[in-house]
Amino acid sequence: PCLSMPMSAPAMAEKPLLVIKGIPETLHVPDLRVFFEPAVEQGLFSCFHFRRTKAGSSKPGELTCRVRAENKAAAEEIIRCFHNVPWQEVLIDAPVSNKARCVVEAAASGARTADAWELHPPPALPQGNVGTCRSAVLCAIRSCRLPASVIKRLGIVPSKIRSTRSSATIPPPWCWREPESELGEDGSGTEPCTEGA
């Protein structure tokens, strides 16, 4: 399940650290939420807060983001399902090369993270602007911890439009197709808040 409570720094530091590379500069937070939606909604990320930085990127026009998985199994699943997947396989209308691919790797042992802004999301988005699931974002808005304008910035669409888009888009990466029934139907926008649960 998707978490909605901020984690302490020591607890977050124990989570597996991954590096997502090869992010085209033309992509933004809403694009990444769409691309990684199955993992986000299943709560596989403990932190995915996208900041536009080229640190660690070896190619011009590409960005890098350090993220944390919820646990070792989640980290393995994220790598298995998204590493080397073409961005256009999911983001069919995105202005990216059809050769551009998502690269997901385990971070080098001992990597410095204390000054990594993307690993310190705001309290109202405990898993970051990409990693915080839709229901938690809507819950934060209803409880006035986030302004309604964040819906547009994160690319969260109304339920009816979302369901129409879901039937019109191509399938997600192959590895997500088989367990499709496990994703649940959370498009109503009326999910109960889970703080303190």
Short mmCIF file of C-alpha atoms in Angstrom, two decimals:
data_model
loop_
_atom_site.label_atom_id
_atom_site.label_comp_id
_atom_site.label_asym_id
_atom_site.label_seq_id
_atom_site.Cartn_x
_atom_site.Cartn_y
_atom_site.Cartn_z
CA PRO A 1 0.00 0.00 0.00
CA CYS A 2 1.02 3.60 -0.58
CA LEU A 3 2.35 5.32 2.53
CA SER A 4 1.25 8.80 3.54
CA MET A 5 3.34 9.61 6.60
CA PRO A 6 6.81 11.24 6.48
CA MET A 7 9.72 9.02 7.51
CA SER A 8 12.54 9.94 9.83
CA ALA A 9 15.95 10.51 8.23
CA PRO A 10 17.49 7.37 9.79
CA ALA A 11 14.57 5.22 8.62
CA MET A 12 14.78 6.66 5.10
CA ALA A 13 18.55 6.10 4.99
CA GLU A 14 18.02 2.36 5.47
CA LYS A 15 15.98 2.09 2.27
CA PRO A 16 17.73 0.78 -0.89
CA LEU A 17 19.17 3.61 -2.98
CA LEU A 18 18.67 3.52 -6.77
CA VAL A 19 19.75 5.84 -9.56
CA ILE A 20 17.48 6.58 -12.50
CA LYS A 21 19.49 7.79 -15.48
CA GLY A 22 18.80 8.77 -19.05
CA ILE A 23 15.81 10.98 -18.20
CA PRO A 24 15.30 13.25 -21.24
CA GLU A 25 15.36 16.97 -20.36
CA THR A 26 12.01 17.33 -22.10
CA LEU A 27 10.29 15.20 -19.45
CA HIS A 28 8.76 16.65 -16.30
CA VAL A 29 7.14 15.38 -13.10
CA PRO A 30 3.76 14.53 -14.73
CA ASP A 31 5.57 12.45 -17.37
CA LEU A 32 7.51 10.51 -14.75
CA ARG A 33 4.35 9.88 -12.73
CA VAL A 34 2.76 8.33 -15.82
CA PHE A 35 5.81 6.26 -16.71
CA PHE A 36 6.31 4.89 -13.19
CA GLU A 37 2.61 4.82 -12.22
CA PRO A 38 2.36 1.06 -11.50
CA ALA A 39 5.32 1.21 -9.11
CA VAL A 40 4.09 4.43 -7.49
CA GLU A 41 0.57 3.13 -6.89
CA GLN A 42 1.90 -0.15 -5.49
CA GLY A 43 4.09 1.79 -3.03
CA LEU A 44 7.40 0.48 -4.34
CA PHE A 45 9.12 3.86 -3.87
CA SER A 46 9.81 5.23 -0.41
CA CYS A 47 11.16 8.40 -2.05
CA PHE A 48 11.08 9.64 -5.65
CA HIS A 49 11.36 13.42 -5.69
CA PHE A 50 12.40 14.65 -9.13
CA ARG A 51 14.71 17.65 -9.23
CA ARG A 52 16.10 18.75 -12.57
CA THR A 53 19.79 18.00 -12.13
CA LYS A 54 22.49 16.70 -14.45
CA ALA A 55 24.62 15.42 -11.60
CA GLY A 56 25.77 11.93 -12.45
CA SER A 57 24.56 12.14 -16.04
CA SER A 58 27.14 11.26 -18.67
CA LYS A 59 25.20 12.38 -21.75
CA PRO A 60 24.05 15.87 -22.81
CA GLY A 61 20.30 16.40 -22.72
CA GLU A 62 19.77 13.76 -20.04
CA LEU A 63 19.01 14.06 -16.33
CA THR A 64 19.56 11.80 -13.33
CA CYS A 65 17.53 11.25 -10.17
CA ARG A 66 18.39 9.29 -7.04
CA VAL A 67 15.44 7.48 -5.46
CA ARG A 68 14.83 5.06 -2.62
CA ALA A 69 12.85 1.85 -2.89
CA GLU A 70 10.59 0.66 -0.08
CA ASN A 71 12.70 -2.47 0.47
CA LYS A 72 15.10 -4.82 -1.30
CA ALA A 73 12.31 -6.71 -3.06
CA ALA A 74 10.80 -3.43 -4.28
CA ALA A 75 14.19 -2.29 -5.57
CA GLU A 76 14.61 -5.51 -7.52
CA GLU A 77 11.11 -5.16 -8.97
CA ILE A 78 11.70 -1.55 -10.03
CA ILE A 79 14.92 -2.50 -11.80
CA ARG A 80 13.34 -5.57 -13.41
CA CYS A 81 10.36 -3.66 -14.72
CA PHE A 82 11.82 -0.32 -15.81
CA HIS A 83 15.51 -0.76 -16.60
CA ASN A 84 16.17 -0.36 -20.32
CA VAL A 85 12.50 0.31 -21.15
CA PRO A 86 12.11 2.93 -23.94
CA TRP A 87 10.45 6.08 -22.61
CA GLN A 88 8.17 6.16 -25.65
CA GLU A 89 6.81 2.69 -24.90
CA VAL A 90 4.67 4.36 -22.24
CA LEU A 91 4.92 8.10 -23.04
CA ILE A 92 3.81 7.68 -26.64
CA ASP A 93 3.28 11.41 -27.25
CA ALA A 94 6.35 12.66 -25.38
CA PRO A 95 8.93 14.66 -27.38
CA VAL A 96 11.71 12.12 -26.83
CA SER A 97 13.79 9.97 -29.14
CA ASN A 98 12.46 6.48 -29.70
CA LYS A 99 15.98 5.31 -28.87
CA ALA A 100 15.98 6.92 -25.42
CA ARG A 101 15.70 4.37 -22.63
CA CYS A 102 15.19 4.50 -18.89
CA VAL A 103 18.21 3.25 -16.95
CA VAL A 104 17.68 2.08 -13.36
CA GLU A 105 20.66 0.93 -11.32
CA ALA A 106 21.53 0.29 -7.71
CA ALA A 107 23.57 3.19 -6.36
CA ALA A 108 27.23 2.65 -5.62
CA SER A 109 27.93 1.52 -2.09
CA GLY A 110 28.76 4.46 0.19
CA ALA A 111 27.24 7.04 -2.16
CA ARG A 112 26.91 10.46 -0.48
CA THR A 113 23.25 11.33 0.12
CA ALA A 114 23.23 13.91 2.91
CA ASP A 115 23.18 16.81 0.44
CA ALA A 116 20.92 15.15 -2.14
CA TRP A 117 17.89 17.43 -2.38
CA GLU A 118 15.87 14.82 -4.23
CA LEU A 119 16.10 12.52 -1.18
CA HIS A 120 14.51 15.11 1.12
CA PRO A 121 10.92 15.66 -0.10
CA PRO A 122 8.53 18.09 1.60
CA PRO A 123 6.41 16.65 4.45
CA ALA A 124 3.17 17.01 2.47
CA LEU A 125 4.62 14.79 -0.27
CA PRO A 126 6.31 12.15 1.91
CA GLN A 127 7.36 9.94 -1.00
CA GLY A 128 8.21 12.88 -3.28
CA ASN A 129 6.52 14.59 -6.21
CA VAL A 130 6.69 11.39 -8.27
CA GLY A 131 6.67 8.68 -5.61
CA THR A 132 3.68 9.86 -3.56
CA CYS A 133 0.64 7.94 -4.78
CA ARG A 134 -2.47 9.62 -6.13
CA SER A 135 -4.66 8.85 -3.11
CA ALA A 136 -2.11 10.35 -0.69
CA VAL A 137 -1.86 13.55 -2.78
CA LEU A 138 -5.65 13.92 -2.86
CA CYS A 139 -5.80 13.25 0.87
CA ALA A 140 -3.22 15.98 1.54
CA ILE A 141 -5.28 18.43 -0.53
CA ARG A 142 -8.50 17.57 1.33
CA SER A 143 -6.74 18.09 4.67
CA CYS A 144 -5.34 21.45 3.44
CA ARG A 145 -1.71 20.34 3.64
CA LEU A 146 -1.33 20.93 -0.11
CA PRO A 147 -2.97 23.55 -2.35
CA ALA A 148 -5.34 22.31 -5.06
CA SER A 149 -3.00 23.79 -7.67
CA VAL A 150 -0.58 20.91 -7.05
CA ILE A 151 -2.94 18.63 -9.00
CA LYS A 152 -1.97 20.35 -12.24
CA ARG A 153 1.73 20.50 -11.38
CA LEU A 154 1.81 16.76 -10.71
CA GLY A 155 -0.34 15.92 -13.71
CA ILE A 156 -3.14 14.30 -11.72
CA VAL A 157 -6.26 14.26 -13.87
CA PRO A 158 -9.94 13.99 -12.81
CA SER A 159 -11.26 10.45 -12.43
CA LYS A 160 -13.46 10.41 -15.53
CA ILE A 161 -10.69 11.74 -17.79
CA ARG A 162 -8.22 9.34 -16.18
CA SER A 163 -10.40 6.30 -16.90
CA THR A 164 -10.86 7.42 -20.51
CA ARG A 165 -7.13 7.84 -20.96
CA SER A 166 -6.47 4.44 -19.45
CA SER A 167 -8.51 2.71 -22.13
CA ALA A 168 -6.98 4.78 -24.92
CA THR A 169 -3.29 4.38 -24.13
CA ILE A 170 -1.03 1.50 -25.04
CA PRO A 171 -0.24 -1.17 -22.42
CA PRO A 172 2.51 -0.51 -19.88
CA PRO A 173 5.88 -2.29 -20.11
CA TRP A 174 5.42 -6.04 -20.59
CA CYS A 175 6.39 -6.93 -17.05
CA TRP A 176 3.40 -5.04 -15.64
CA ARG A 177 0.79 -6.64 -17.90
CA GLU A 178 0.38 -9.97 -16.14
CA PRO A 179 -0.28 -8.66 -12.58
CA GLU A 180 -2.66 -5.98 -13.89
CA SER A 181 -5.48 -7.11 -11.58
CA GLU A 182 -3.31 -6.33 -8.55
CA LEU A 183 -3.09 -2.63 -9.35
CA GLY A 184 -6.60 -1.96 -8.02
CA GLU A 185 -9.11 0.62 -9.13
CA ASP A 186 -8.27 3.84 -7.30
CA GLY A 187 -9.52 6.25 -9.92
CA SER A 188 -12.52 7.50 -7.97
CA GLY A 189 -10.54 10.22 -6.18
CA THR A 190 -12.43 9.43 -2.96
CA GLU A 191 -9.92 7.17 -1.26
CA PRO A 192 -9.92 7.47 2.54
CA CYS A 193 -6.99 9.18 4.22
CA THR A 194 -4.62 6.78 5.96
CA GLU A 195 -2.54 9.03 8.19
CA GLY A 196 -1.77 7.38 11.48
CA ALA A 197 -3.22 4.07 10.33
#
